Amino acid sequence: MTNPFDLTGRRALVTGSSRGIGHAIARSLLEAGAHVVVHGRDTATVESTAATLAQEFGQDAVSTAAFDITDEQSVISGIRGVQAGGPIDILVNNAGMQHREPMLDVSLENWERVIRTDLTSAFLVGRTVARAMVERGSGAIVNICSVQTDLARPTIGAYTAAKGGLRNLTKAMTAEWAGSGVRVNGVAPGYIRTELTQALVDDPDFNAWVLGRTPVGRWGEPEDIGGAVVWLSSDASRFVSGQVVFVDGGMTAVV
Ligand code: NDP
């Protein structure tokens, strides 16, 4: 019997996979047999992460791309470069950013920077990749959301708006592309220990809040996210589209 989670022969682009959650997702997809394109803006970090993964999984399993996901021309030429090596079967829209400041003080510039990085980029990269997926009649897209897709906290208004928007973008993409064989889903991580959250891990009050608020009683690790992404990228989820799976240790299940 074939393994429905097997990704052998599929090519995956994971945006923002040079570090953090994206890096761990890249590793999970490689373990499931996929070829992974490691991505970020900083070429040196992209190359060094890809070299480490290539040592473990083989040179042919990994390639690289460096482009800014917020700039349309960079996205178009960056994706063209990736497609020169073969079609993209799986896209994980993972790259993102955070900005913490009370909404009464946030400048329009900072608001727009977050919306552009965390929401508009998924539209730009998503539709550029989906054009070829629709033409081929197959593909899987996974948008990395957040518990802020569902719940708000003070000082991260733009992020909350962007991640909430990403849930509905996931539905909108499903409405337009699922009929052409392109499934689109979201994975919403809870509080995960990465560079993005190190300051929060180091803050005793915030740390205690996360531990108390998370039923499984710990921070998530980047490695906790890959299983859901592999499932949503593979034939094991072939009738699932437009959904967001919360991988949050139970945080959004309780008050
Ligand atoms: P990190 O800051 O650790 O990594 C971000 C990655 O995205 C890097 O590879 C970075 O590369 C890339 N990136 C950022 N901006 C751009 C850009 N404009 N163009 C291209 N690449 C870019 O983030 P995390 O791993 O913590 O987060 C990854 C995703 O998970 C984000 O969408 C985040 O919102 C989400 N998430 C994170 C949680 C957490 O607790 N950490 C919880 C819930 C969701 P470079 O700097 O070279 O551009």
mmCIF file of C-alpha atoms and ligand atoms in Angstrom:
data_model
loop_
_atom_site.group_PDB
_atom_site.id
_atom_site.type_symbol
_atom_site.label_atom_id
_atom_site.label_comp_id
_atom_site.label_asym_id
_atom_site.label_seq_id
_atom_site.Cartn_x
_atom_site.Cartn_y
_atom_site.Cartn_z
ATOM 1 C CA MET A 1 0.000 0.000 0.000
ATOM 2 C CA THR A 2 1.383 3.459 -0.872
ATOM 3 C CA ASN A 3 1.891 5.992 1.906
ATOM 4 C CA PRO A 4 -0.513 8.937 1.317
ATOM 5 C CA PHE A 5 1.851 11.261 3.218
ATOM 6 C CA ASP A 6 4.760 10.461 0.869
ATOM 7 C CA LEU A 7 6.004 13.556 -1.000
ATOM 8 C CA THR A 8 8.654 11.837 -3.131
ATOM 9 C CA GLY A 9 8.948 13.551 -6.517
ATOM 10 C CA ARG A 10 7.242 16.804 -5.373
ATOM 11 C CA ARG A 11 8.988 20.189 -5.295
ATOM 12 C CA ALA A 12 8.178 22.546 -2.443
ATOM 13 C CA LEU A 13 8.921 26.257 -2.078
ATOM 14 C CA VAL A 14 8.861 27.317 1.588
ATOM 15 C CA THR A 15 9.125 31.101 1.931
ATOM 16 C CA GLY A 16 11.176 32.258 4.908
ATOM 17 C CA SER A 17 12.770 28.829 5.365
ATOM 18 C CA SER A 18 16.255 30.183 6.040
ATOM 19 C CA ARG A 19 15.463 30.061 9.782
ATOM 20 C CA GLY A 20 12.763 29.613 12.432
ATOM 21 C CA ILE A 21 9.499 27.811 11.715
ATOM 22 C CA GLY A 22 10.120 27.815 7.951
ATOM 23 C CA HIS A 23 13.415 25.977 8.418
ATOM 24 C CA ALA A 24 11.670 23.304 10.509
ATOM 25 C CA ILE A 25 8.875 23.002 7.908
ATOM 26 C CA ALA A 26 11.520 22.556 5.181
ATOM 27 C CA ARG A 27 13.078 19.729 7.218
ATOM 28 C CA SER A 28 9.705 17.977 7.669
ATOM 29 C CA LEU A 29 8.941 18.181 3.931
ATOM 30 C CA LEU A 30 12.425 16.783 3.159
ATOM 31 C CA GLU A 31 11.835 13.927 5.620
ATOM 32 C CA ALA A 32 8.580 13.179 3.734
ATOM 33 C CA GLY A 33 10.589 12.912 0.495
ATOM 34 C CA ALA A 34 10.028 16.326 -1.144
ATOM 35 C CA HIS A 35 12.627 18.491 -2.860
ATOM 36 C CA VAL A 36 12.696 21.819 -0.983
ATOM 37 C CA VAL A 37 13.585 25.291 -2.228
ATOM 38 C CA VAL A 38 15.023 27.171 0.768
ATOM 39 C CA HIS A 39 14.089 30.863 0.688
ATOM 40 C CA GLY A 40 14.611 34.210 2.431
ATOM 41 C CA ARG A 41 15.960 37.655 1.552
ATOM 42 C CA ASP A 42 19.473 37.279 2.916
ATOM 43 C CA THR A 43 21.386 35.118 0.424
ATOM 44 C CA ALA A 44 24.124 34.116 2.880
ATOM 45 C CA THR A 45 21.613 32.735 5.431
ATOM 46 C CA VAL A 46 19.646 30.973 2.679
ATOM 47 C CA GLU A 47 22.829 29.343 1.317
ATOM 48 C CA SER A 48 24.118 28.235 4.706
ATOM 49 C CA THR A 49 20.748 26.731 5.759
ATOM 50 C CA ALA A 50 20.473 24.962 2.398
ATOM 51 C CA ALA A 51 24.035 23.606 2.741
ATOM 52 C CA THR A 52 23.230 22.150 6.179
ATOM 53 C CA LEU A 53 20.029 20.507 4.876
ATOM 54 C CA ALA A 54 21.844 19.232 1.758
ATOM 55 C CA GLN A 55 24.433 17.494 3.957
ATOM 56 C CA GLU A 56 21.632 15.603 5.674
ATOM 57 C CA PHE A 57 19.237 14.957 2.780
ATOM 58 C CA GLY A 58 21.542 15.115 -0.283
ATOM 59 C CA GLN A 59 22.500 17.858 -2.766
ATOM 60 C CA ASP A 60 19.643 16.984 -5.144
ATOM 61 C CA ALA A 61 17.024 17.395 -2.404
ATOM 62 C CA VAL A 62 17.637 21.099 -1.826
ATOM 63 C CA SER A 63 17.900 24.274 -3.898
ATOM 64 C CA THR A 64 17.750 27.984 -3.032
ATOM 65 C CA ALA A 65 15.970 31.236 -3.886
ATOM 66 C CA ALA A 66 16.408 34.716 -2.419
ATOM 67 C CA PHE A 67 13.809 37.396 -3.141
ATOM 68 C CA ASP A 68 11.621 39.925 -1.327
ATOM 69 C CA ILE A 69 8.045 38.603 -1.050
ATOM 70 C CA THR A 70 6.639 42.133 -0.679
ATOM 71 C CA ASP A 71 7.846 43.359 -4.076
ATOM 72 C CA GLU A 72 5.835 42.236 -7.114
ATOM 73 C CA GLN A 73 8.699 42.313 -9.622
ATOM 74 C CA SER A 74 11.014 40.436 -7.226
ATOM 75 C CA VAL A 75 8.301 37.827 -6.705
ATOM 76 C CA ILE A 76 7.723 37.361 -10.443
ATOM 77 C CA SER A 77 11.423 37.018 -11.296
ATOM 78 C CA GLY A 78 12.155 34.979 -8.149
ATOM 79 C CA ILE A 79 9.384 32.455 -8.914
ATOM 80 C CA ARG A 80 10.500 32.293 -12.554
ATOM 81 C CA GLY A 81 13.975 31.364 -11.282
ATOM 82 C CA VAL A 82 12.552 28.605 -9.070
ATOM 83 C CA GLN A 83 10.389 27.272 -11.915
ATOM 84 C CA ALA A 84 13.446 27.091 -14.191
ATOM 85 C CA GLY A 85 14.501 24.134 -12.013
ATOM 86 C CA GLY A 86 11.099 22.418 -12.290
ATOM 87 C CA PRO A 87 7.447 22.975 -11.396
ATOM 88 C CA ILE A 88 6.386 23.986 -7.883
ATOM 89 C CA ASP A 89 3.976 21.335 -6.518
ATOM 90 C CA ILE A 90 3.814 22.702 -2.965
ATOM 91 C CA LEU A 91 3.957 26.319 -1.790
ATOM 92 C CA VAL A 92 4.208 27.185 1.898
ATOM 93 C CA ASN A 93 3.609 30.917 2.475
ATOM 94 C CA ASN A 94 5.526 31.114 5.748
ATOM 95 C CA ALA A 95 7.716 34.265 5.713
ATOM 96 C CA GLY A 96 6.360 36.917 8.044
ATOM 97 C CA MET A 97 7.159 39.637 10.516
ATOM 98 C CA GLN A 98 5.911 41.118 13.788
ATOM 99 C CA HIS A 99 5.664 44.740 14.985
ATOM 100 C CA ARG A 100 4.709 45.475 18.598
ATOM 101 C CA GLU A 101 3.283 48.928 19.360
ATOM 102 C CA PRO A 102 -0.054 50.192 20.706
ATOM 103 C CA MET A 103 -2.417 50.889 17.813
ATOM 104 C CA LEU A 104 -2.898 54.504 18.909
ATOM 105 C CA ASP A 105 0.796 55.068 18.110
ATOM 106 C CA VAL A 106 1.396 52.878 15.043
ATOM 107 C CA SER A 107 2.398 54.852 11.958
ATOM 108 C CA LEU A 108 0.664 54.102 8.665
ATOM 109 C CA GLU A 109 4.062 53.087 7.310
ATOM 110 C CA ASN A 110 4.513 50.385 9.976
ATOM 111 C CA TRP A 111 0.886 49.251 9.605
ATOM 112 C CA GLU A 112 1.330 48.823 5.850
ATOM 113 C CA ARG A 113 4.720 47.091 6.240
ATOM 114 C CA VAL A 114 3.126 44.367 8.393
ATOM 115 C CA ILE A 115 0.056 43.956 6.150
ATOM 116 C CA ARG A 116 2.298 43.765 3.085
ATOM 117 C CA THR A 117 4.673 41.200 4.627
ATOM 118 C CA ASP A 118 2.091 39.001 6.384
ATOM 119 C CA LEU A 119 -0.905 39.185 4.026
ATOM 120 C CA THR A 120 -0.255 40.825 0.646
ATOM 121 C CA SER A 121 2.834 38.634 0.118
ATOM 122 C CA ALA A 122 0.682 35.476 0.309
ATOM 123 C CA PHE A 123 -1.507 36.929 -2.455
ATOM 124 C CA LEU A 124 1.518 37.933 -4.576
ATOM 125 C CA VAL A 125 3.521 34.710 -4.191
ATOM 126 C CA GLY A 126 0.344 32.587 -4.092
ATOM 127 C CA ARG A 127 -1.134 33.794 -7.335
ATOM 128 C CA THR A 128 2.189 33.794 -9.194
ATOM 129 C CA VAL A 129 2.739 30.145 -8.247
ATOM 130 C CA ALA A 130 -0.960 29.228 -8.640
ATOM 131 C CA ARG A 131 -1.038 30.377 -12.265
ATOM 132 C CA ALA A 132 1.233 27.437 -13.170
ATOM 133 C CA MET A 133 -0.512 25.071 -10.709
ATOM 134 C CA VAL A 134 -3.924 25.834 -12.251
ATOM 135 C CA GLU A 135 -2.473 25.219 -15.720
ATOM 136 C CA ARG A 136 -1.091 21.819 -14.590
ATOM 137 C CA GLY A 137 -4.309 21.025 -12.686
ATOM 138 C CA SER A 138 -2.617 20.237 -9.369
ATOM 139 C CA GLY A 139 -0.891 21.823 -6.400
ATOM 140 C CA ALA A 140 -1.072 22.416 -2.661
ATOM 141 C CA ILE A 141 -0.675 25.767 -0.919
ATOM 142 C CA VAL A 142 -0.306 26.122 2.849
ATOM 143 C CA ASN A 143 -0.574 29.592 4.394
ATOM 144 C CA ILE A 144 1.104 29.926 7.801
ATOM 145 C CA CYS A 145 -1.386 31.765 10.010
ATOM 146 C CA SER A 146 -1.278 32.255 13.805
ATOM 147 C CA VAL A 147 -3.492 32.111 16.897
ATOM 148 C CA GLN A 148 -3.978 35.799 15.986
ATOM 149 C CA THR A 149 -5.970 34.469 13.024
ATOM 150 C CA ASP A 150 -8.700 33.936 15.640
ATOM 151 C CA LEU A 151 -7.748 35.899 18.770
ATOM 152 C CA ALA A 152 -6.440 39.407 19.464
ATOM 153 C CA ARG A 153 -3.925 40.747 21.977
ATOM 154 C CA PRO A 154 -2.923 44.367 22.621
ATOM 155 C CA THR A 155 0.017 45.925 20.698
ATOM 156 C CA ILE A 156 -0.110 43.661 17.623
ATOM 157 C CA GLY A 157 -3.088 45.100 15.746
ATOM 158 C CA ALA A 158 -1.631 45.021 12.238
ATOM 159 C CA TYR A 159 -0.382 41.446 12.703
ATOM 160 C CA THR A 160 -3.817 40.368 14.001
ATOM 161 C CA ALA A 161 -5.550 42.030 11.037
ATOM 162 C CA ALA A 162 -3.104 40.423 8.590
ATOM 163 C CA LYS A 163 -3.327 36.924 10.067
ATOM 164 C CA GLY A 164 -7.138 37.131 10.253
ATOM 165 C CA GLY A 165 -7.104 38.229 6.617
ATOM 166 C CA LEU A 166 -4.914 35.264 5.748
ATOM 167 C CA ARG A 167 -7.679 32.898 6.894
ATOM 168 C CA ASN A 168 -10.153 34.488 4.493
ATOM 169 C CA LEU A 169 -7.520 34.677 1.727
ATOM 170 C CA THR A 170 -7.153 30.896 2.213
ATOM 171 C CA LYS A 171 -10.909 30.563 1.658
ATOM 172 C CA ALA A 172 -10.872 32.947 -1.324
ATOM 173 C CA MET A 173 -8.049 30.997 -2.978
ATOM 174 C CA THR A 174 -9.985 27.774 -2.394
ATOM 175 C CA ALA A 175 -13.107 29.304 -3.947
ATOM 176 C CA GLU A 176 -11.202 30.216 -7.123
ATOM 177 C CA TRP A 177 -8.596 27.458 -7.482
ATOM 178 C CA ALA A 178 -9.816 24.216 -5.831
ATOM 179 C CA GLY A 179 -11.855 23.394 -8.940
ATOM 180 C CA SER A 180 -8.573 23.375 -10.873
ATOM 181 C CA GLY A 181 -6.937 20.882 -8.507
ATOM 182 C CA VAL A 182 -5.163 23.430 -6.308
ATOM 183 C CA ARG A 183 -5.946 22.936 -2.605
ATOM 184 C CA VAL A 184 -5.265 25.810 -0.219
ATOM 185 C CA ASN A 185 -5.192 25.471 3.575
ATOM 186 C CA GLY A 186 -3.707 27.221 6.591
ATOM 187 C CA VAL A 187 -1.690 26.086 9.590
ATOM 188 C CA ALA A 188 -1.918 28.338 12.652
ATOM 189 C CA PRO A 189 0.966 27.891 15.087
ATOM 190 C CA GLY A 190 0.570 28.839 18.748
ATOM 191 C CA TYR A 191 3.393 30.511 20.642
ATOM 192 C CA ILE A 192 6.584 28.996 19.205
ATOM 193 C CA ARG A 193 10.126 29.617 20.381
ATOM 194 C CA THR A 194 12.005 31.353 17.514
ATOM 195 C CA GLU A 195 14.006 34.552 16.948
ATOM 196 C CA LEU A 196 10.666 36.321 16.403
ATOM 197 C CA THR A 197 9.542 35.451 19.969
ATOM 198 C CA GLN A 198 12.837 35.263 21.904
ATOM 199 C CA ALA A 199 12.127 38.568 23.690
ATOM 200 C CA LEU A 200 8.794 37.119 24.893
ATOM 201 C CA VAL A 201 10.398 33.875 26.074
ATOM 202 C CA ASP A 202 12.891 35.987 28.060
ATOM 203 C CA ASP A 203 10.125 38.121 29.634
ATOM 204 C CA PRO A 204 9.140 36.285 32.899
ATOM 205 C CA ASP A 205 5.576 37.676 32.944
ATOM 206 C CA PHE A 206 4.874 36.856 29.298
ATOM 207 C CA ASN A 207 6.484 33.444 29.657
ATOM 208 C CA ALA A 208 4.247 32.650 32.660
ATOM 209 C CA TRP A 209 1.191 33.846 30.701
ATOM 210 C CA VAL A 210 1.988 31.557 27.738
ATOM 211 C CA LEU A 211 2.592 28.544 29.983
ATOM 212 C CA GLY A 212 -0.632 29.181 31.924
ATOM 213 C CA ARG A 213 -2.673 29.851 28.771
ATOM 214 C CA THR A 214 -1.513 26.750 26.853
ATOM 215 C CA PRO A 215 -3.260 23.525 27.975
ATOM 216 C CA VAL A 216 -0.254 21.322 27.075
ATOM 217 C CA GLY A 217 1.816 23.613 29.344
ATOM 218 C CA ARG A 218 4.786 24.545 27.191
ATOM 219 C CA TRP A 219 5.939 26.784 24.334
ATOM 220 C CA GLY A 220 5.744 25.134 20.944
ATOM 221 C CA GLU A 221 8.943 24.213 19.117
ATOM 222 C CA PRO A 222 9.390 24.912 15.375
ATOM 223 C CA GLU A 223 9.490 21.098 14.893
ATOM 224 C CA ASP A 224 5.866 20.877 16.134
ATOM 225 C CA ILE A 225 4.509 22.559 12.982
ATOM 226 C CA GLY A 226 5.846 20.346 10.165
ATOM 227 C CA GLY A 227 3.474 17.402 10.641
ATOM 228 C CA ALA A 228 0.380 19.459 9.809
ATOM 229 C CA VAL A 229 2.133 21.045 6.812
ATOM 230 C CA VAL A 230 3.171 17.632 5.445
ATOM 231 C CA TRP A 231 -0.407 16.387 5.844
ATOM 232 C CA LEU A 232 -1.912 19.421 4.061
ATOM 233 C CA SER A 233 0.739 19.202 1.294
ATOM 234 C CA SER A 234 0.150 15.509 0.628
ATOM 235 C CA ASP A 235 -2.545 13.257 -0.842
ATOM 236 C CA ALA A 236 -3.507 12.344 2.745
ATOM 237 C CA SER A 237 -5.514 15.610 2.786
ATOM 238 C CA ARG A 238 -6.830 15.355 -0.796
ATOM 239 C CA PHE A 239 -10.427 16.347 0.162
ATOM 240 C CA VAL A 240 -9.388 19.170 2.533
ATOM 241 C CA SER A 241 -9.333 22.775 1.297
ATOM 242 C CA GLY A 242 -10.052 26.210 2.759
ATOM 243 C CA GLN A 243 -9.368 25.081 6.341
ATOM 244 C CA VAL A 244 -7.029 26.398 9.026
ATOM 245 C CA VAL A 245 -5.540 23.824 11.430
ATOM 246 C CA PHE A 246 -4.494 25.278 14.806
ATOM 247 C CA VAL A 247 -1.257 23.722 16.080
ATOM 248 C CA ASP A 248 -1.238 25.579 19.380
ATOM 249 C CA GLY A 249 -1.145 23.113 22.275
ATOM 250 C CA GLY A 250 -4.862 23.753 22.779
ATOM 251 C CA MET A 251 -4.583 27.533 23.322
ATOM 252 C CA THR A 252 -7.517 28.533 21.089
ATOM 253 C CA ALA A 253 -9.712 25.763 22.546
ATOM 254 C CA VAL A 254 -9.894 27.334 26.011
ATOM 255 C CA VAL A 255 -10.638 30.699 27.684
HETATM 256 P P1 NDP B 1 11.594 34.338 11.782
HETATM 257 O O1 NDP B 1 11.713 35.805 12.005
HETATM 258 O O2 NDP B 1 12.381 33.396 12.636
HETATM 259 O O3 NDP B 1 11.929 34.025 10.239
HETATM 260 C C1 NDP B 1 11.317 34.790 9.236
HETATM 261 C C2 NDP B 1 11.724 34.250 7.860
HETATM 262 O O4 NDP B 1 11.035 34.989 6.859
HETATM 263 C C3 NDP B 1 13.200 34.395 7.572
HETATM 264 O O5 NDP B 1 13.633 33.334 6.761
HETATM 265 C C4 NDP B 1 13.252 35.722 6.791
HETATM 266 O O6 NDP B 1 14.423 35.782 5.980
HETATM 267 C C5 NDP B 1 11.965 35.620 5.976
HETATM 268 N N1 NDP B 1 11.419 36.909 5.569
HETATM 269 C C6 NDP B 1 10.928 37.901 6.370
HETATM 270 N N2 NDP B 1 10.511 38.947 5.614
HETATM 271 C C7 NDP B 1 10.739 38.611 4.317
HETATM 272 C C8 NDP B 1 10.538 39.277 3.075
HETATM 273 N N3 NDP B 1 10.007 40.508 3.003
HETATM 274 N N4 NDP B 1 10.884 38.634 1.930
HETATM 275 C C9 NDP B 1 11.421 37.386 1.984
HETATM 276 N N5 NDP B 1 11.648 36.707 3.127
HETATM 277 C C10 NDP B 1 11.310 37.312 4.282
HETATM 278 O O7 NDP B 1 10.031 34.029 11.875
HETATM 279 P P2 NDP B 1 9.243 32.756 12.495
HETATM 280 O O8 NDP B 1 9.886 31.495 12.069
HETATM 281 O O9 NDP B 1 9.014 32.974 13.933
HETATM 282 O O10 NDP B 1 7.813 32.917 11.799
HETATM 283 C C11 NDP B 1 7.518 32.296 10.581
HETATM 284 C C12 NDP B 1 6.022 32.410 10.315
HETATM 285 O O11 NDP B 1 5.288 31.816 11.382
HETATM 286 C C13 NDP B 1 5.520 33.863 10.232
HETATM 287 O O12 NDP B 1 4.517 33.943 9.264
HETATM 288 C C14 NDP B 1 4.942 34.115 11.619
HETATM 289 O O13 NDP B 1 3.961 35.113 11.608
HETATM 290 C C15 NDP B 1 4.346 32.753 11.903
HETATM 291 N N6 NDP B 1 4.128 32.492 13.308
HETATM 292 C C16 NDP B 1 5.170 32.533 14.222
HETATM 293 C C17 NDP B 1 4.916 32.262 15.557
HETATM 294 C C18 NDP B 1 6.000 32.236 16.569
HETATM 295 O O14 NDP B 1 5.676 32.048 17.745
HETATM 296 N N7 NDP B 1 7.277 32.416 16.198
HETATM 297 C C19 NDP B 1 3.571 31.938 16.026
HETATM 298 C C20 NDP B 1 2.572 31.942 14.990
HETATM 299 C C21 NDP B 1 2.862 32.199 13.697
HETATM 300 P P3 NDP B 1 15.227 37.196 5.718
HETATM 301 O O15 NDP B 1 15.351 37.863 7.031
HETATM 302 O O16 NDP B 1 16.524 36.783 5.086
HETATM 303 O O17 NDP B 1 14.355 37.907 4.771
#
